[in-house]
């Protein structure tokens, strides 16, 4: 089954052609970073307008790069939510119209489950069940994945997402946007044990997260240290990153222990973080767990993961209707 995937939940316009939910024939992502960078974050109205400009070219490019004709597309899978309403509407409306015009089925999928399906696009994907940590700009959750369509949530963030903490921390340090990758890069030159930032483990809520405190903590640190030299900046970034990574890895490992599951995975934009990848691998080794992490290009938002996810619902006969609408939030997740 050849599926056209479409992703437009935030600030990346993506289109991809994926065969049988596992083989990427093409995946094209138009990033809007340069549009939003001057504002230090995503401006929803601008994001929607940029998606409008990009949607037709990005889909055409994906089809052309896959070397297929539109007639060979069997179905369309598109992000239905969560995300920015204006952005989601562009991809979702396009997908409806495109599938209707071609007379093929289409399905709206959950962006978060799409991130999990990115694992299927690697040669070495995990058998079921596995425990996965989803770490992105808007979400931080742990799931127990029993099959491609049977996913149980074990915990989620009670306030900020890990990616949001990275981005806000970077903003406070004056590092630019998006900050996660900048913190990752400069931390390599810093001492991760130099400053003790708070780790919130939420004893009574074992698999939930809270990252709002660390944001306040780095803000206070910067206010109390008016002159920060370059070397100190590296130490602050490395120490800040380590505090986030400590909690993420601890909770993932403990969730796997609780579920007696020896396969663990990390997905989402923050799963591209080099320290998190190393740390989870090290911690997993101590427990004899196998670790699965998509390559960095499949961690950030892309349409191949949306095609890969939709494939399983379509195969089971899942179909969306022309009257279906996008959603901005998931109740838990
Ligand atoms: O999954 P994603 O592309 O979009 C959402 O669904 O939110 O995740 C974006 C988030 C941003 O907060 C970005 O700063 C963060 O992922 N990110 C990173 C790294 N690369 C992207 N955070 C830490 N280290 C990285 N290398
Ligand atoms: Zn995402």
CSV table of C-alpha atoms and ligand atoms in Angstrom, one decimal:
chain,number,residue,atom,x,y,z
A,1,UNK,CA,0.0,0.0,0.0
A,2,UNK,CA,1.5,3.4,-1.0
A,3,UNK,CA,0.5,6.1,1.4
A,4,UNK,CA,0.9,9.8,1.0
A,5,UNK,CA,1.6,11.3,4.4
A,6,UNK,CA,1.0,15.0,5.2
A,7,UNK,CA,2.2,16.8,8.4
A,8,UNK,CA,1.4,20.4,9.2
A,9,UNK,CA,0.8,20.5,13.0
A,10,UNK,CA,3.3,23.2,14.0
A,11,UNK,CA,6.1,24.9,12.0
A,12,UNK,CA,7.1,22.1,9.5
A,13,UNK,CA,5.3,21.4,6.3
A,14,UNK,CA,5.9,17.8,5.4
A,15,UNK,CA,4.9,15.4,2.7
A,16,UNK,CA,6.1,11.8,2.2
A,17,UNK,CA,5.4,8.7,0.2
A,18,UNK,CA,5.8,5.5,2.3
A,19,UNK,CA,5.2,1.9,1.1
A,20,UNK,CA,3.6,-0.6,3.5
A,21,UNK,CA,4.2,1.6,6.5
A,22,UNK,CA,7.9,0.8,6.6
A,23,UNK,CA,9.7,1.9,3.4
A,24,UNK,CA,10.2,5.6,2.7
A,25,UNK,CA,10.1,6.4,-1.0
A,26,UNK,CA,10.4,10.1,-0.3
A,27,UNK,CA,10.2,12.5,2.6
A,28,UNK,CA,10.2,16.3,2.2
A,29,UNK,CA,10.1,18.8,5.0
A,30,UNK,CA,9.9,22.6,4.5
A,31,UNK,CA,11.0,24.2,7.8
A,32,UNK,CA,9.7,27.6,8.9
A,33,UNK,CA,12.5,28.3,11.4
A,34,UNK,CA,13.7,31.4,9.6
A,35,UNK,CA,10.2,32.8,9.7
A,36,UNK,CA,9.8,32.4,13.5
A,37,UNK,CA,13.4,32.9,14.7
A,38,UNK,CA,13.1,36.7,14.9
A,39,UNK,CA,10.2,36.2,17.4
A,40,UNK,CA,11.9,33.6,19.5
A,41,UNK,CA,9.1,31.1,19.1
A,42,UNK,CA,6.4,29.9,16.7
A,43,UNK,CA,3.8,32.6,15.7
A,44,UNK,CA,0.6,30.6,15.0
A,45,UNK,CA,-0.8,33.0,12.4
A,46,UNK,CA,2.5,33.1,10.4
A,47,UNK,CA,2.8,29.3,10.6
A,48,UNK,CA,-0.6,28.8,9.0
A,49,UNK,CA,0.2,31.2,6.2
A,50,UNK,CA,3.5,29.5,5.5
A,51,UNK,CA,1.8,26.1,5.4
A,52,UNK,CA,-0.6,27.6,2.8
A,53,UNK,CA,2.3,28.6,0.6
A,54,UNK,CA,4.1,25.3,1.1
A,55,UNK,CA,1.4,22.6,0.9
A,56,UNK,CA,1.2,22.2,-2.8
A,57,UNK,CA,4.9,22.4,-3.6
A,58,UNK,CA,5.8,20.0,-0.7
A,59,UNK,CA,3.3,17.4,-1.9
A,60,UNK,CA,4.4,17.7,-5.5
A,61,UNK,CA,8.1,17.4,-4.5
A,62,UNK,CA,7.4,14.3,-2.5
A,63,UNK,CA,5.5,12.6,-5.3
A,64,UNK,CA,8.2,13.6,-7.8
A,65,UNK,CA,11.1,12.4,-5.6
A,66,UNK,CA,9.3,9.1,-5.0
A,67,UNK,CA,9.2,8.6,-8.8
A,68,UNK,CA,5.5,7.7,-8.8
A,69,UNK,CA,2.4,9.3,-10.4
A,70,UNK,CA,-0.5,10.5,-8.2
A,71,UNK,CA,-2.6,7.6,-9.6
A,72,UNK,CA,-0.3,5.1,-7.8
A,73,UNK,CA,-1.1,6.6,-4.3
A,74,UNK,CA,-3.5,4.2,-2.5
A,75,UNK,CA,-4.4,6.4,0.5
A,76,UNK,CA,-3.7,9.6,2.3
A,77,UNK,CA,-2.7,9.9,6.0
A,78,UNK,CA,-2.7,13.3,7.6
A,79,UNK,CA,-2.1,14.8,11.1
A,80,UNK,CA,-5.4,15.6,12.7
A,81,UNK,CA,-4.0,16.8,16.0
A,82,UNK,CA,-2.7,17.8,18.5
A,83,UNK,CA,-1.1,21.0,17.3
A,84,UNK,CA,-1.9,24.6,16.2
A,85,UNK,CA,-5.4,24.7,14.8
A,86,UNK,CA,-4.6,27.1,11.8
A,87,UNK,CA,-1.6,25.0,10.9
A,88,UNK,CA,-3.4,21.6,11.2
A,89,UNK,CA,-6.3,22.9,9.1
A,90,UNK,CA,-4.1,23.5,6.1
A,91,UNK,CA,-2.8,20.0,5.9
A,92,UNK,CA,-6.1,18.4,6.9
A,93,UNK,CA,-8.2,20.3,4.4
A,94,UNK,CA,-5.6,19.6,1.6
A,95,UNK,CA,-5.7,15.9,2.5
A,96,UNK,CA,-9.5,15.7,2.4
A,97,UNK,CA,-9.6,17.4,-1.0
A,98,UNK,CA,-6.7,15.5,-2.5
A,99,UNK,CA,-8.1,12.1,-1.5
A,100,UNK,CA,-11.6,13.1,-2.6
A,101,UNK,CA,-10.3,14.2,-6.0
A,102,UNK,CA,-8.3,10.9,-6.5
A,103,UNK,CA,-11.2,8.8,-5.1
A,104,UNK,CA,-9.0,7.1,-2.5
A,105,UNK,CA,-9.4,6.6,1.2
A,106,UNK,CA,-7.8,8.9,3.8
A,107,UNK,CA,-7.3,8.9,7.5
A,108,UNK,CA,-6.6,11.6,10.1
A,109,UNK,CA,-4.0,10.4,12.7
A,110,UNK,CA,-2.7,11.5,16.1
A,111,UNK,CA,0.7,13.3,15.7
A,112,UNK,CA,2.0,11.8,18.9
A,113,UNK,CA,1.4,8.2,17.7
A,114,UNK,CA,3.0,9.3,14.4
A,115,UNK,CA,6.2,10.0,16.4
A,116,UNK,CA,6.1,6.4,17.7
A,117,UNK,CA,5.6,5.0,14.2
A,118,UNK,CA,8.9,6.7,13.2
A,119,UNK,CA,10.4,3.6,14.8
A,120,UNK,CA,8.9,1.4,12.0
A,121,UNK,CA,10.8,3.3,9.4
A,122,UNK,CA,14.2,2.1,10.7
A,123,UNK,CA,15.7,-1.3,9.7
A,124,UNK,CA,15.9,-2.4,13.3
A,125,UNK,CA,12.4,-1.7,14.8
A,126,UNK,CA,11.2,-3.0,18.2
A,127,UNK,CA,9.0,-6.0,18.6
A,128,UNK,CA,5.9,-5.5,20.7
A,129,UNK,CA,5.4,-4.7,23.5
A,130,UNK,CA,7.8,-1.9,24.2
A,131,UNK,CA,7.9,1.2,26.5
A,132,UNK,CA,8.5,4.5,24.7
A,133,UNK,CA,9.4,8.0,25.9
A,134,UNK,CA,7.9,10.6,23.6
A,135,UNK,CA,9.8,13.9,24.1
A,136,UNK,CA,8.8,16.8,21.8
A,137,UNK,CA,8.2,20.6,21.9
A,138,UNK,CA,4.7,20.2,23.1
A,139,UNK,CA,4.6,16.8,24.8
A,140,UNK,CA,6.5,14.6,27.2
A,141,UNK,CA,4.8,11.2,27.8
A,142,UNK,CA,5.6,7.6,28.4
A,143,UNK,CA,3.6,4.9,26.7
A,144,UNK,CA,3.3,1.1,26.8
A,145,UNK,CA,2.9,0.1,23.1
A,146,UNK,CA,1.2,-3.3,22.7
A,147,UNK,CA,0.7,-3.0,18.9
A,148,UNK,CA,0.7,-0.3,16.2
A,149,UNK,CA,-2.8,0.7,17.2
A,150,UNK,CA,-3.0,-0.4,20.9
A,151,UNK,CA,-1.1,2.2,23.0
A,152,UNK,CA,-1.5,2.7,26.8
A,153,UNK,CA,-0.4,6.0,28.4
A,154,UNK,CA,1.7,5.5,31.6
A,155,UNK,CA,2.4,9.2,32.3
A,156,UNK,CA,2.8,12.7,30.9
A,157,UNK,CA,4.0,16.1,31.8
A,158,UNK,CA,1.9,18.1,34.3
A,159,UNK,CA,3.2,21.4,33.0
A,160,UNK,CA,6.0,22.1,30.4
A,161,UNK,CA,7.3,19.6,27.9
A,162,UNK,CA,11.0,18.8,27.8
A,163,UNK,CA,11.4,20.5,24.4
A,164,UNK,CA,9.7,23.6,25.7
A,165,UNK,CA,12.1,23.6,28.7
A,166,UNK,CA,15.1,23.3,26.3
A,167,UNK,CA,13.8,26.1,24.2
A,168,UNK,CA,12.9,28.4,27.1
A,169,UNK,CA,16.3,27.7,28.8
A,170,UNK,CA,18.1,28.6,25.6
A,171,UNK,CA,16.0,31.8,25.3
A,172,UNK,CA,17.0,32.8,28.9
A,173,UNK,CA,20.6,32.2,28.0
A,174,UNK,CA,20.2,34.3,24.9
A,175,UNK,CA,21.1,31.4,22.6
A,176,UNK,CA,18.5,31.8,19.9
A,177,UNK,CA,15.7,29.7,18.5
A,178,UNK,CA,15.0,26.8,18.4
A,179,UNK,CA,17.2,26.3,21.4
A,180,UNK,CA,17.2,22.5,22.0
A,181,UNK,CA,19.8,21.8,19.3
A,182,UNK,CA,21.9,24.8,20.4
A,183,UNK,CA,22.0,23.6,24.0
A,184,UNK,CA,22.9,20.1,22.8
A,185,UNK,CA,25.8,21.4,20.7
A,186,UNK,CA,27.4,23.8,23.2
A,187,UNK,CA,26.9,21.4,26.1
A,188,UNK,CA,29.6,19.2,24.5
A,189,UNK,CA,32.2,21.8,25.7
A,190,UNK,CA,30.7,22.3,29.2
A,191,UNK,CA,30.9,20.6,32.6
A,192,UNK,CA,27.6,18.9,33.2
A,193,UNK,CA,28.2,18.7,37.0
A,194,UNK,CA,29.1,22.3,37.5
A,195,UNK,CA,25.7,23.6,38.6
A,196,UNK,CA,23.0,21.6,40.4
A,197,UNK,CA,19.7,22.4,38.7
A,198,UNK,CA,16.6,20.8,40.2
A,199,UNK,CA,15.4,17.3,39.2
A,200,UNK,CA,11.7,16.8,39.8
A,201,UNK,CA,10.8,13.1,40.3
A,202,UNK,CA,7.2,13.4,41.6
A,203,UNK,CA,7.4,10.5,44.0
A,204,UNK,CA,3.7,9.9,44.1
A,205,UNK,CA,3.3,10.2,40.3
A,206,UNK,CA,6.1,7.9,39.1
A,207,UNK,CA,5.7,8.3,35.3
A,208,UNK,CA,4.6,11.9,35.2
A,209,UNK,CA,7.0,14.9,34.6
A,210,UNK,CA,7.3,18.5,35.7
A,211,UNK,CA,9.7,20.9,33.9
A,212,UNK,CA,8.4,24.3,34.9
A,213,UNK,CA,10.7,24.5,38.0
A,214,UNK,CA,13.9,24.1,36.1
A,215,UNK,CA,12.9,27.0,33.9
A,216,UNK,CA,12.5,29.2,37.0
A,217,UNK,CA,15.8,27.9,38.3
A,218,UNK,CA,17.8,28.8,35.2
A,219,UNK,CA,16.2,32.2,35.1
A,220,UNK,CA,17.1,32.9,38.7
A,221,UNK,CA,20.7,31.6,38.1
A,222,UNK,CA,21.1,34.0,35.2
A,223,UNK,CA,19.6,37.0,37.1
A,224,UNK,CA,22.0,36.3,40.1
A,225,UNK,CA,25.1,36.1,37.8
A,226,UNK,CA,24.9,39.2,35.7
A,227,UNK,CA,28.2,38.6,33.8
A,228,UNK,CA,28.3,35.2,32.2
A,229,UNK,CA,31.4,34.3,30.3
A,230,UNK,CA,31.4,32.0,27.3
A,231,UNK,CA,32.9,29.0,29.2
A,232,UNK,CA,30.4,29.5,32.0
A,233,UNK,CA,27.6,29.5,29.4
A,234,UNK,CA,28.8,26.0,28.2
A,235,UNK,CA,28.7,24.8,31.8
A,236,UNK,CA,25.2,26.2,32.4
A,237,UNK,CA,23.9,24.6,29.2
A,238,UNK,CA,25.5,21.2,30.0
A,239,UNK,CA,24.2,21.2,33.6
A,240,UNK,CA,20.8,22.3,32.6
A,241,UNK,CA,20.6,19.6,29.9
A,242,UNK,CA,21.9,17.0,32.4
A,243,UNK,CA,19.1,17.8,34.8
A,244,UNK,CA,16.5,17.2,32.1
A,245,UNK,CA,18.1,14.1,30.8
A,246,UNK,CA,18.5,12.6,34.3
A,247,UNK,CA,14.8,12.7,34.9
A,248,UNK,CA,13.8,11.5,31.4
A,249,UNK,CA,16.1,8.5,31.5
A,250,UNK,CA,15.2,7.6,35.1
A,251,UNK,CA,11.5,7.5,34.4
A,252,UNK,CA,11.7,5.6,31.1
A,253,UNK,CA,13.9,2.9,32.7
A,254,UNK,CA,11.5,2.6,35.7
A,255,UNK,CA,8.5,2.4,33.5
A,256,UNK,CA,10.1,-0.5,31.6
A,257,UNK,CA,11.0,-2.2,35.0
A,258,UNK,CA,7.4,-1.8,36.2
A,259,UNK,CA,6.0,-3.3,32.9
A,260,UNK,CA,8.7,-6.0,32.9
A,261,UNK,CA,9.5,-5.0,29.4
A,262,UNK,CA,13.0,-5.3,28.1
A,263,UNK,CA,12.5,-3.1,25.0
A,264,UNK,CA,12.6,0.7,25.3
A,265,UNK,CA,12.5,3.5,22.8
A,266,UNK,CA,12.7,7.3,22.6
A,267,UNK,CA,10.9,9.4,19.9
A,268,UNK,CA,10.1,13.0,19.2
A,269,UNK,CA,12.2,16.1,18.5
A,270,UNK,CA,14.2,15.9,21.8
A,271,UNK,CA,15.1,12.3,21.0
A,272,UNK,CA,17.6,13.8,18.6
A,273,UNK,CA,19.5,15.1,21.7
A,274,UNK,CA,22.9,13.5,21.7
A,275,UNK,CA,23.3,13.3,25.5
A,276,UNK,CA,19.8,11.8,26.0
A,277,UNK,CA,20.6,9.2,23.3
A,278,UNK,CA,23.9,8.2,25.0
A,279,UNK,CA,22.4,8.3,28.5
A,280,UNK,CA,19.4,6.1,27.7
A,281,UNK,CA,21.7,3.6,26.0
A,282,UNK,CA,24.0,3.5,29.0
A,283,UNK,CA,21.2,3.1,31.5
A,284,UNK,CA,19.5,0.5,29.4
A,285,UNK,CA,22.7,-1.5,29.2
A,286,UNK,CA,22.8,-1.8,33.0
A,287,UNK,CA,19.4,-3.5,33.0
A,288,UNK,CA,20.0,-5.6,29.8
A,289,UNK,CA,17.3,-3.6,27.9
A,290,UNK,CA,17.4,-3.1,24.1
A,291,UNK,CA,17.1,0.5,23.0
A,292,UNK,CA,15.5,1.8,19.8
A,293,UNK,CA,15.8,5.4,18.7
A,294,UNK,CA,15.0,6.8,15.2
A,295,UNK,CA,17.7,8.5,13.3
A,296,UNK,CA,17.7,12.3,14.1
A,297,UNK,CA,16.0,13.2,10.8
A,298,UNK,CA,13.0,11.0,11.8
A,299,UNK,CA,12.9,12.4,15.4
A,300,UNK,CA,11.7,15.9,14.4
A,301,UNK,CA,8.3,16.5,12.8
A,302,UNK,CA,8.1,14.8,9.4
A,303,UNK,CA,5.3,13.3,7.2
A,304,UNK,CA,6.9,9.8,6.8
A,305,UNK,CA,6.0,9.0,10.4
A,306,UNK,CA,2.4,10.1,9.7
A,307,UNK,CA,2.2,7.9,6.6
A,308,UNK,CA,3.7,5.0,8.6
A,309,UNK,CA,1.1,5.5,11.4
A,310,UNK,CA,-1.9,5.9,9.1
A,311,UNK,CA,-1.0,2.7,7.2
A,312,UNK,CA,-2.0,0.5,10.1
A,313,UNK,CA,-5.4,2.1,10.6
A,314,UNK,CA,-6.1,2.1,6.9
A,315,UNK,CA,-5.2,-1.6,6.7
A,316,UNK,CA,-7.7,-2.3,9.4
A,317,UNK,CA,-10.4,-0.4,7.4
A,318,UNK,CA,-10.1,2.9,9.3
A,319,UNK,CA,-11.5,5.8,7.3
A,320,UNK,CA,-12.0,9.5,8.1
A,321,UNK,CA,-15.0,11.5,6.9
A,322,UNK,CA,-15.2,14.8,5.1
A,323,UNK,CA,-17.1,16.2,8.1
A,324,UNK,CA,-14.2,15.3,10.5
A,325,UNK,CA,-12.3,18.2,12.1
A,326,UNK,CA,-8.8,18.8,13.5
A,327,UNK,CA,-8.2,18.9,17.3
A,328,UNK,CA,-5.6,21.1,19.2
A,329,UNK,CA,-5.1,19.1,22.4
A,330,UNK,CA,-5.3,15.5,23.6
A,331,UNK,CA,-7.0,15.1,27.0
A,332,UNK,CA,-4.1,13.1,28.4
A,333,UNK,CA,-0.8,12.9,26.7
B,1,LIG,O1,8.8,16.7,17.7
B,1,LIG,P1,9.2,18.0,17.4
B,1,LIG,O2,9.9,18.2,16.1
B,1,LIG,O3,7.9,19.0,17.3
B,1,LIG,C1,6.8,18.9,18.2
B,1,LIG,O4,6.0,18.0,17.9
B,1,LIG,O5,6.9,19.6,19.2
B,1,LIG,O6,10.0,18.6,18.6
B,1,LIG,C2,10.5,19.9,18.6
B,1,LIG,C3,11.3,20.1,19.9
B,1,LIG,C4,11.8,21.5,20.1
B,1,LIG,O7,11.5,21.9,21.4
B,1,LIG,C5,13.3,21.4,19.8
B,1,LIG,O8,14.0,22.4,20.5
B,1,LIG,C6,13.6,20.1,20.3
B,1,LIG,O9,12.5,19.3,19.9
B,1,LIG,N1,14.9,19.5,19.8
B,1,LIG,C7,15.9,19.3,20.7
B,1,LIG,C8,16.9,18.8,19.8
B,1,LIG,N2,16.5,18.8,18.5
B,1,LIG,C9,15.2,19.3,18.6
B,1,LIG,N3,16.0,19.3,22.0
B,1,LIG,C10,17.2,19.0,22.5
B,1,LIG,N4,18.3,18.6,21.8
B,1,LIG,C11,18.2,18.4,20.4
B,1,LIG,N5,19.2,18.0,19.7
B,2,LIG,ZN1,6.1,16.4,16.9
